[in-house]
Coordinates of C-alpha atoms in Angstrom, one line a residue:
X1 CA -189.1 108.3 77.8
X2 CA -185.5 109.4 77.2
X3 CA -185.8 112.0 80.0
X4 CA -185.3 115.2 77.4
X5 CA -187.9 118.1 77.1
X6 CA -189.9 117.8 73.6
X7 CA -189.3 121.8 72.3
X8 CA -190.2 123.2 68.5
X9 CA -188.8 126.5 67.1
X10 CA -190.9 129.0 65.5
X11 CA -191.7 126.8 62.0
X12 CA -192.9 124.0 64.1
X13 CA -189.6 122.1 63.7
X14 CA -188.2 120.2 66.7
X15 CA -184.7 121.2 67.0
X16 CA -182.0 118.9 65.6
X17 CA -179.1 116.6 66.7
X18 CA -176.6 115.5 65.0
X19 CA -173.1 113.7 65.4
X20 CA -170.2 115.3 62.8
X21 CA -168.1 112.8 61.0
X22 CA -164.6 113.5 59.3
X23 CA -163.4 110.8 56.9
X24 CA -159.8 110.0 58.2
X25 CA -156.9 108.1 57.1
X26 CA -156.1 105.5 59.4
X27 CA -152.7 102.7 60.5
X28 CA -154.6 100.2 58.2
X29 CA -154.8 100.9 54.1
X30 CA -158.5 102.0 53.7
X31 CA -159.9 105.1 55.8
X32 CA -162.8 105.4 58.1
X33 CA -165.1 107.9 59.1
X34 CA -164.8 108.9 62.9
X35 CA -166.9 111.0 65.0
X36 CA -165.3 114.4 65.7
X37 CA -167.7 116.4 67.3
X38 CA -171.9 116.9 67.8
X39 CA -174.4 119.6 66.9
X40 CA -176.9 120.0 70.1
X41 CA -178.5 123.8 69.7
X42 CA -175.2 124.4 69.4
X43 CA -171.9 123.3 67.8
X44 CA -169.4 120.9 69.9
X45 CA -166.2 120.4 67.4
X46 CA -163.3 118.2 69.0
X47 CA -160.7 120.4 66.9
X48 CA -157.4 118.1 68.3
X49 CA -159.5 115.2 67.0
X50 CA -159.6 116.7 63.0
X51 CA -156.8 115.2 60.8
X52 CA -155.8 116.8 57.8
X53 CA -153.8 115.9 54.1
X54 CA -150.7 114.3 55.6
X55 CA -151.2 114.7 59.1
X56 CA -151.3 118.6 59.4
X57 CA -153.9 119.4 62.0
X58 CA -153.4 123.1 61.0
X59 CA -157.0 124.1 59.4
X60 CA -157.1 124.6 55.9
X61 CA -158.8 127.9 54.5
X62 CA -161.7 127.7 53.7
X63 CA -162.0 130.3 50.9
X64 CA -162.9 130.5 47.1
X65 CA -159.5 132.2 46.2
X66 CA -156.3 133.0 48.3
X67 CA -155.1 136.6 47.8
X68 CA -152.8 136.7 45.2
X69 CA -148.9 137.0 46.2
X70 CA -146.9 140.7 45.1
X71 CA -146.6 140.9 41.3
X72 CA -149.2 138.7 40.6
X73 CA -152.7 139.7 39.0
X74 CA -155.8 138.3 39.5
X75 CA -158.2 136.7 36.8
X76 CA -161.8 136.8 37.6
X77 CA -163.2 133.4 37.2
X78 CA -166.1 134.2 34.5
X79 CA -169.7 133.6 36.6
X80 CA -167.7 133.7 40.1
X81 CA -166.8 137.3 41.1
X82 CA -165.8 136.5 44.6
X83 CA -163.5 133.8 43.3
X84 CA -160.5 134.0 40.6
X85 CA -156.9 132.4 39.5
X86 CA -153.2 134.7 40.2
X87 CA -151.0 135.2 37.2
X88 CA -147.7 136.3 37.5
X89 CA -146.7 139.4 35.2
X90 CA -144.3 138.0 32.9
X91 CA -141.1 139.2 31.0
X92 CA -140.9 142.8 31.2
X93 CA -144.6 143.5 32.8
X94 CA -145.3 144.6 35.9
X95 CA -148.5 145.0 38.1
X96 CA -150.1 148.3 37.6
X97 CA -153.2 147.7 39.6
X98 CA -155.0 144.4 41.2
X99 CA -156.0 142.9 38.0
X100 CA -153.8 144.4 35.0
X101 CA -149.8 144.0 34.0
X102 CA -148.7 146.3 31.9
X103 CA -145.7 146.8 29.9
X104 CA -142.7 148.8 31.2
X105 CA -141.1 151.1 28.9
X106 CA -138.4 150.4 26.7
X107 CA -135.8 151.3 28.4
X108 CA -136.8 150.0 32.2
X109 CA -137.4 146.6 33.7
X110 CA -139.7 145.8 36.3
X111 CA -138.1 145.9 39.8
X112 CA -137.7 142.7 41.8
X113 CA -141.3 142.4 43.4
X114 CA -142.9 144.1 39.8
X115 CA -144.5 146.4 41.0
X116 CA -143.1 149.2 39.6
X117 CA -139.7 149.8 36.6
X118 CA -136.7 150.7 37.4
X119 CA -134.0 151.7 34.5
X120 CA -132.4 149.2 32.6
X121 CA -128.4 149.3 33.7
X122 CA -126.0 151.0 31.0
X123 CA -122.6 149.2 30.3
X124 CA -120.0 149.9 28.0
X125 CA -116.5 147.6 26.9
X126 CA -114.6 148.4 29.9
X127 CA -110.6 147.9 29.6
X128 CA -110.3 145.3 31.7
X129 CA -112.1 142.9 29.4
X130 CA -111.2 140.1 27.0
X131 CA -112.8 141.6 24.1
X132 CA -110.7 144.7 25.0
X133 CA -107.6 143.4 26.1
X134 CA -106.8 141.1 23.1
X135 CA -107.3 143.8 20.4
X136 CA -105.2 146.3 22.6
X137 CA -102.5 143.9 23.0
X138 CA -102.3 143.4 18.9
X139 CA -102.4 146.5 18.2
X140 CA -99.5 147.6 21.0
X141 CA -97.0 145.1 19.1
X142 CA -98.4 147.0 15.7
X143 CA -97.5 149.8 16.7
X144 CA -94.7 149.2 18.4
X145 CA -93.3 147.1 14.9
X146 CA -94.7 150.0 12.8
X147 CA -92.9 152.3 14.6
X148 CA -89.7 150.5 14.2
X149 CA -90.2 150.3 10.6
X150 CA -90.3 154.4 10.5
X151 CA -87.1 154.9 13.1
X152 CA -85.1 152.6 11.0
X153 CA -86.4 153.9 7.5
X154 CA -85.7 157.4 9.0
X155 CA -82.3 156.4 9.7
X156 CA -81.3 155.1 7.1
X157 CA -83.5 157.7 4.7
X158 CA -81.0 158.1 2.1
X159 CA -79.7 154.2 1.5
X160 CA -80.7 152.4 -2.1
X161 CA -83.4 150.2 -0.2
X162 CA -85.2 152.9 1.4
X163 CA -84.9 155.0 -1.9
X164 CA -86.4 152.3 -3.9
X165 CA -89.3 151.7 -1.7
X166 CA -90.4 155.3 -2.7
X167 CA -89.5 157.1 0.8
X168 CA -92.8 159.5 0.5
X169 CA -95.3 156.7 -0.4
X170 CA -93.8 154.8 2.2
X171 CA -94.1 156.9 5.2
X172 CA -97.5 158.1 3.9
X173 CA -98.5 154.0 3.9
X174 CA -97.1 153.4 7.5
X175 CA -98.8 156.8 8.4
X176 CA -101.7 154.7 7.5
X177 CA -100.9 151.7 9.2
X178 CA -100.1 153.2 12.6
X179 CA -103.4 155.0 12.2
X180 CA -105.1 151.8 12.1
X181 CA -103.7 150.0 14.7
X182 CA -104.6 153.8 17.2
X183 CA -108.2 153.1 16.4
X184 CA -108.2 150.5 18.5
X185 CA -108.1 152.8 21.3
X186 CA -110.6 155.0 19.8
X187 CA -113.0 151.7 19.9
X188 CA -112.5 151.2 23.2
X189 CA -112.7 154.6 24.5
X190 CA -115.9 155.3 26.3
X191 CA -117.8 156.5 23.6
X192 CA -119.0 160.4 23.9
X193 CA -119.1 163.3 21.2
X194 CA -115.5 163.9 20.7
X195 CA -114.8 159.9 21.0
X196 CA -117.5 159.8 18.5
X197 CA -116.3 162.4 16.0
X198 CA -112.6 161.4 16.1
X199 CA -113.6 157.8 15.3
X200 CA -115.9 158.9 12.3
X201 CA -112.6 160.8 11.0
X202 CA -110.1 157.8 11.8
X203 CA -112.4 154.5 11.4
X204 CA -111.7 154.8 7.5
X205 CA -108.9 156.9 7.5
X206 CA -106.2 154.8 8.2
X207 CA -107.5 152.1 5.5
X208 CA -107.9 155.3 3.1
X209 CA -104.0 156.2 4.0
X210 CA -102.9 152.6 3.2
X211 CA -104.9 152.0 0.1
X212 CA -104.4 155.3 -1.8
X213 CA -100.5 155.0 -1.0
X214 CA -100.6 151.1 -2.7
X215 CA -102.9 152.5 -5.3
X216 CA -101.0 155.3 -6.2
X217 CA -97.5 152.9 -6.2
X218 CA -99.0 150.0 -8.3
X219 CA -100.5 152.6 -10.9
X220 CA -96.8 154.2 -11.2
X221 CA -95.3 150.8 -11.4
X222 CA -98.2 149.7 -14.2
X223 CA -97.4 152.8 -16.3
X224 CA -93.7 153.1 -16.4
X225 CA -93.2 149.5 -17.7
X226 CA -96.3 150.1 -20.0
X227 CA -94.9 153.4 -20.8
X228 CA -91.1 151.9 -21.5
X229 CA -92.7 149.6 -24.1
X230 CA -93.2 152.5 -26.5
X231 CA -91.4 155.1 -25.7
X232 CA -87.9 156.3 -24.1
X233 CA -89.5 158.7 -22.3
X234 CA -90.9 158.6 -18.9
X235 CA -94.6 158.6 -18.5
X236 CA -96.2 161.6 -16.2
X237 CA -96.8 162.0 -13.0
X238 CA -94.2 159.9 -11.6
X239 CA -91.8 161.7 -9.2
X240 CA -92.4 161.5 -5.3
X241 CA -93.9 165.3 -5.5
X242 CA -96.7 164.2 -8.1
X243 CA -97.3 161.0 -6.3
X244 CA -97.7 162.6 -3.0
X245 CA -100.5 164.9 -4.5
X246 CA -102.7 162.1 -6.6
X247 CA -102.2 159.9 -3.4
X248 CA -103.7 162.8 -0.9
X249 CA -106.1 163.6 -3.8
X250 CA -107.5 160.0 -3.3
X251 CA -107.4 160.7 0.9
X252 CA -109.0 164.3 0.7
X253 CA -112.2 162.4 -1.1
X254 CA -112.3 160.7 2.4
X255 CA -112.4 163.5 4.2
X256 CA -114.5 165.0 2.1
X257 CA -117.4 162.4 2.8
X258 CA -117.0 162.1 6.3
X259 CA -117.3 166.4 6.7
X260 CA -120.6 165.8 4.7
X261 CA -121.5 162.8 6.8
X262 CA -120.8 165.6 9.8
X263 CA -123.2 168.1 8.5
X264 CA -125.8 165.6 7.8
X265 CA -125.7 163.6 11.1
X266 CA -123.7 165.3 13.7
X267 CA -121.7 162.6 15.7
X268 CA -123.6 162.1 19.2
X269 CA -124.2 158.5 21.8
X270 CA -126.6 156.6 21.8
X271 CA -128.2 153.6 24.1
X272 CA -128.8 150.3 22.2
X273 CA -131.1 148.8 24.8
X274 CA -132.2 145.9 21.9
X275 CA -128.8 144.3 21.8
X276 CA -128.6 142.8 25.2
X277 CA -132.3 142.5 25.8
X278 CA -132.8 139.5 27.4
X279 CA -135.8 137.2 28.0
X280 CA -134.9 137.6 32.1
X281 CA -135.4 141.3 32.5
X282 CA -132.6 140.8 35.5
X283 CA -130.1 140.4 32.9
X284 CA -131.0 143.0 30.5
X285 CA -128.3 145.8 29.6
X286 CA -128.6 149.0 27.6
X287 CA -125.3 149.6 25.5
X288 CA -123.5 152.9 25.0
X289 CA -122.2 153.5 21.8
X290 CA -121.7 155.6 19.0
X291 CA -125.0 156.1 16.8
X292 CA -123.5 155.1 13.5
X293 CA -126.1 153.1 11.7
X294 CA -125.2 150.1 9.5
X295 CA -125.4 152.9 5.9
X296 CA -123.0 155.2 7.1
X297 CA -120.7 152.4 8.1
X298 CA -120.7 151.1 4.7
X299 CA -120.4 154.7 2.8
X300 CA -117.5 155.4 5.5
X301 CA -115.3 151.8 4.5
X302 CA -116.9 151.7 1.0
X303 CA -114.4 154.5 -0.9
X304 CA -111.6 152.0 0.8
X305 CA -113.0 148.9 -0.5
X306 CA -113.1 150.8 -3.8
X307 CA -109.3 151.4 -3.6
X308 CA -108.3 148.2 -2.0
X309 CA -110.1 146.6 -5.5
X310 CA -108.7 148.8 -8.1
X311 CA -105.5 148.4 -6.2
X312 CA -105.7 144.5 -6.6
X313 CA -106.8 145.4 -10.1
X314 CA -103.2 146.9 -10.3
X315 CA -101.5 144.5 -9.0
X316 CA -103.1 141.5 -11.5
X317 CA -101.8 143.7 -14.2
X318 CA -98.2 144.2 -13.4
X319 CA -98.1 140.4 -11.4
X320 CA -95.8 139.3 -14.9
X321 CA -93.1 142.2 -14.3
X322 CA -90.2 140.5 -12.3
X323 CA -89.9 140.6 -8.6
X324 CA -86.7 142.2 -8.4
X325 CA -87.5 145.2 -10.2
X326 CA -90.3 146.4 -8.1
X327 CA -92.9 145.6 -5.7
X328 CA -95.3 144.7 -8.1
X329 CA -95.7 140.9 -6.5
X330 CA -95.4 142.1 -2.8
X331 CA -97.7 144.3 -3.1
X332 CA -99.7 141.7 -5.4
X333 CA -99.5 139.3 -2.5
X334 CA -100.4 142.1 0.1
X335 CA -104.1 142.6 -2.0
X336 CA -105.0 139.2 -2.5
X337 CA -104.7 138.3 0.8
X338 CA -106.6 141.9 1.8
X339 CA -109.0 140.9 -0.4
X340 CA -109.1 137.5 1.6
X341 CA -109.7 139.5 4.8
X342 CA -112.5 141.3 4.0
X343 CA -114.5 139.1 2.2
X344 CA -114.2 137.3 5.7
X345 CA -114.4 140.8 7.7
X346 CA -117.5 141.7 6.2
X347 CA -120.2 139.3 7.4
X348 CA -118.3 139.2 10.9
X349 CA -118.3 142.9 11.4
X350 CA -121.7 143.4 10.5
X351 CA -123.3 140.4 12.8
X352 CA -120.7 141.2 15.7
X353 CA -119.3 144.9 15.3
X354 CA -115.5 144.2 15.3
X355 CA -113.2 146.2 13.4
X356 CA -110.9 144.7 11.1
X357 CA -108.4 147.2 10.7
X358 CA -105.7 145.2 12.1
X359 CA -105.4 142.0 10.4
X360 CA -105.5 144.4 7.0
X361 CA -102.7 146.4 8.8
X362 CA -100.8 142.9 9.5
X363 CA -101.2 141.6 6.2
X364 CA -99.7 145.3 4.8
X365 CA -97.2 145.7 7.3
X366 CA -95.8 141.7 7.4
X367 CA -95.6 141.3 3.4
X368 CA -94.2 144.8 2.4
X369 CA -91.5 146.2 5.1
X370 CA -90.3 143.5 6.7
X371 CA -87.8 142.0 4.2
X372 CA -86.8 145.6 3.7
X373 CA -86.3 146.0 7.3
X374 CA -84.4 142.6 7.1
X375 CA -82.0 143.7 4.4
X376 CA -81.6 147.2 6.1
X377 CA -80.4 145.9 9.6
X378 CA -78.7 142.5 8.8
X379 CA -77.3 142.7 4.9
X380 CA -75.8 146.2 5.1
X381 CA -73.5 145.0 2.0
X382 CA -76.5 144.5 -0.4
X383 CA -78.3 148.4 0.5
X384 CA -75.5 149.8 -1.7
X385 CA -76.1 152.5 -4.5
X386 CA -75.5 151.3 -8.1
X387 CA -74.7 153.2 -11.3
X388 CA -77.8 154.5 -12.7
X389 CA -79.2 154.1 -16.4
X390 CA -81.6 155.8 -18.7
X391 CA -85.4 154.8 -18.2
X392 CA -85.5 152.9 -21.3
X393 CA -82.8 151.0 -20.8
X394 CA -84.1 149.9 -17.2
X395 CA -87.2 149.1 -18.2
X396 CA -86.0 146.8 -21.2
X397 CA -83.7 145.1 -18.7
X398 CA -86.5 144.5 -16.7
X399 CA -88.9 142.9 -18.9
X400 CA -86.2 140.7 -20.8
X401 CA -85.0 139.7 -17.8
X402 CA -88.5 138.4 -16.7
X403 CA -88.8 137.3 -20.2
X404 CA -85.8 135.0 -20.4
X405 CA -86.5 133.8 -16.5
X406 CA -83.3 134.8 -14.9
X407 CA -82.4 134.9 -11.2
X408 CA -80.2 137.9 -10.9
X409 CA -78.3 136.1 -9.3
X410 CA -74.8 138.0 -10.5
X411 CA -75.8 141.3 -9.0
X412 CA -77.3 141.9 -5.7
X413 CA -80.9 142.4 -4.4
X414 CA -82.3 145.3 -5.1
X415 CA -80.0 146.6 -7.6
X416 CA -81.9 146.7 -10.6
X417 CA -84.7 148.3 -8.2
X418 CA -82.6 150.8 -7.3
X419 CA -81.6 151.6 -10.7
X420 CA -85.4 152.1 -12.0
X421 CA -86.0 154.2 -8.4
X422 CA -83.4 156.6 -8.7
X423 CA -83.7 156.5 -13.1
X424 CA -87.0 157.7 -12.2
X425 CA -86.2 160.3 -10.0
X426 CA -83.7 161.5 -12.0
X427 CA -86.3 161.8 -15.1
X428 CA -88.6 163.5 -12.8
X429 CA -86.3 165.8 -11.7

């Protein structure tokens, strides 16, 4: 009746006919289904007709899984092996094969489609940066005032002032000091084996120099008043020759550890690839350095920390004998506030790695030479020599002087200093 041929397939079936709906969004709020296409033996699809999420007529694919994008693994779905979810490789993992990440090693970073490593970058404290340029500045004006200090004590080597200071302690204490304002350079210096040895040698040095030199003069100062109490003679060990030797005694036992610290761990670099290892493998940096471990760092400073604190030690005993005799309270003044610095210094240096030599240096320089220097240069009438007296004599002045609380103001500063200085070297002589 409809004019059509009545066929069956091979099961008996007649063949079927269908109309294909899609179920599309329309100009009104609810959707509708619309016709599309038809299924007559064959398939009759109306592609242009097919609307898709948000009006894309491109075809979706129609696929269990998309392949997964370059550095990206794929999880099987458990059940489904055709079908599975892409993971990105993480932090410092790249993809070794379709469906593992693995770890780079230590020293490498995955490249930027991880896929492979490529070696971490090596930096080191260039010149040109603020942490560099700040510290080199300071310790230019350091040494450039340190030097000063020496040219004028030089030139004017044989006045009272100088004299009293104790010439050979002095020079061997601004030897110091310059030597810890160079180090600086050292720090900076692009670290290798020689870099590496000479900062081993000077790291401690110049704070050994310093410290044995105040050690050496606060113990002199301690035993010739303590000496002049009970006796008229003048205790040993007291002229510049003996001081020179117990004060490069203390320095050789320096020297001494750091040759043993040598044979035990040769100096050589080293690559800290943990200190700027970032959570973005793109900013990660290996650092070259000196390997000096946090130990040896300690035993280095250590002997100077144990000179520094018997030198303070000193100083607390001899803080009653008068100012104008000696240098008892400068050098007092110098210790407590050295003492002040490190306490600070050593948290800081051990969480950042800075060095500390130069505030130390500042505080030693400031408090002991510059009022020398002053009195040198701009009161040439008070750096005058004075009669000199016997050591007993001197050192009873001295104490009744500080006992009775007088100024000295009828003679000028430094006199009385000067008296004791050359009385001593005199007696020594």
């Amino acid at each position: 009746s409809a004019g059509t041929p009545v066929v069956f397939n091979e099961n008996g079936d007649a063949p079927g006919r269908y109309d294909i709906f899609q179920y599309q969004p329309t100009n009104r709020s609810t959707a509708e289904y619309r016709v599309i296409g038809s299924w007559t033996n064959k398939l009759h699809l109306k592609v242009e007709a097919m609307r898709w999420k948000k009006g894309d007529r491109s075809l979706p694919p129609s696929v269990c899984s998309i392949p997964c994008r370059t550095g990206e693994r794929k999880k099987v779905v458990k059940g489904v092996p055709c079908c599975w979810h892409c993971e990105r490789c993480e932090g410092y993992h790249y993809q070794a094969s379709e469906f593992t990440c693995e770890l780079c090693p230590y020293e490498m970073r995955p490249d930027v489609n991880r896929t492979g490593c490529v070696p971490i970058p090596i930096i080191k404290l260039e010149w040109h940066s603020p942490w560099a340029v700040f510290p080199v500045f300071i310790s230019m004006l350091g040494i450039i005032a340190t030097s000063f200090v020496i040219v004028t004590f030089v030139r004017h080597n044989d006045t009272p002032i100088v004299r009293a200071s104790g010439r050979e302690m002095s020079y061997v204490l601004l030897t110091g000091i310059f030597l810890c304002y160079a180090i600086t350079f050292l720090m900076i210096a692009t670290p290798d084996v020689g870099v590496c040895s000479l900062r081993r040698i000077f790291l401690g040095l110049g704070m050994c120099f310093s410290y044995a030199a105040l050690l050496t003069k606060t113990n002199r100062i301690h035993r010739i008043f303590e000496q002049g109490k009970k006796s008229v003679t003048a205790p040993r060990l007291i002229s510049p020759a003996s001081q020179l030797a117990i004060t490069f005694s203390l320095i050789s036992v320096q020297l001494l550890g750091v040759f043993v610290w040598f044979a035990v761990d040769p100096p050589h670099t080293m690559v800290d690839y943990g200190e700027q290892r970032t959570q973005d493998p793109l900013s990660a940096r290996g650092v070259l350095k000196c390997d000096i471990s946090d130990l040896s760092l300690i035993c280095s400073l250590g002997y100077s920390i144990l000179l520094m604190v018997t030198c303070t030690v000193y100083a607390i005993k001899t803080r009653g004998v008068p100012e104008t005799f000696n240098e008892a309270k400068p050098i007092g003044f110098t210790m407590y506030t050295t003492c002040i610095i490190w306490l600070a210094f050593i948290p800081i240096f051990f969480g950042t790695s800075q060095s500390a030599e130069r505030p130390v240096c500042l505080s030693v320089s400031g408090m002991l030479y510059m009022p020398k220097v002053y009195i040198i240069l701009f009161h040439p009438e008070q750096n005058v020599p004075k009669r000199k007296r016997s050591f007993k004599a001197i050192v009873t002045a001295a104490t009744m002087t500080g006992k009775l609380g007088q100024k000295g103001g009828d003679r000028p500063n430094g006199e009385v200093k000067t008296e004791l200085c050359e009385s001593m070297e005199t007696n020594s002589e």
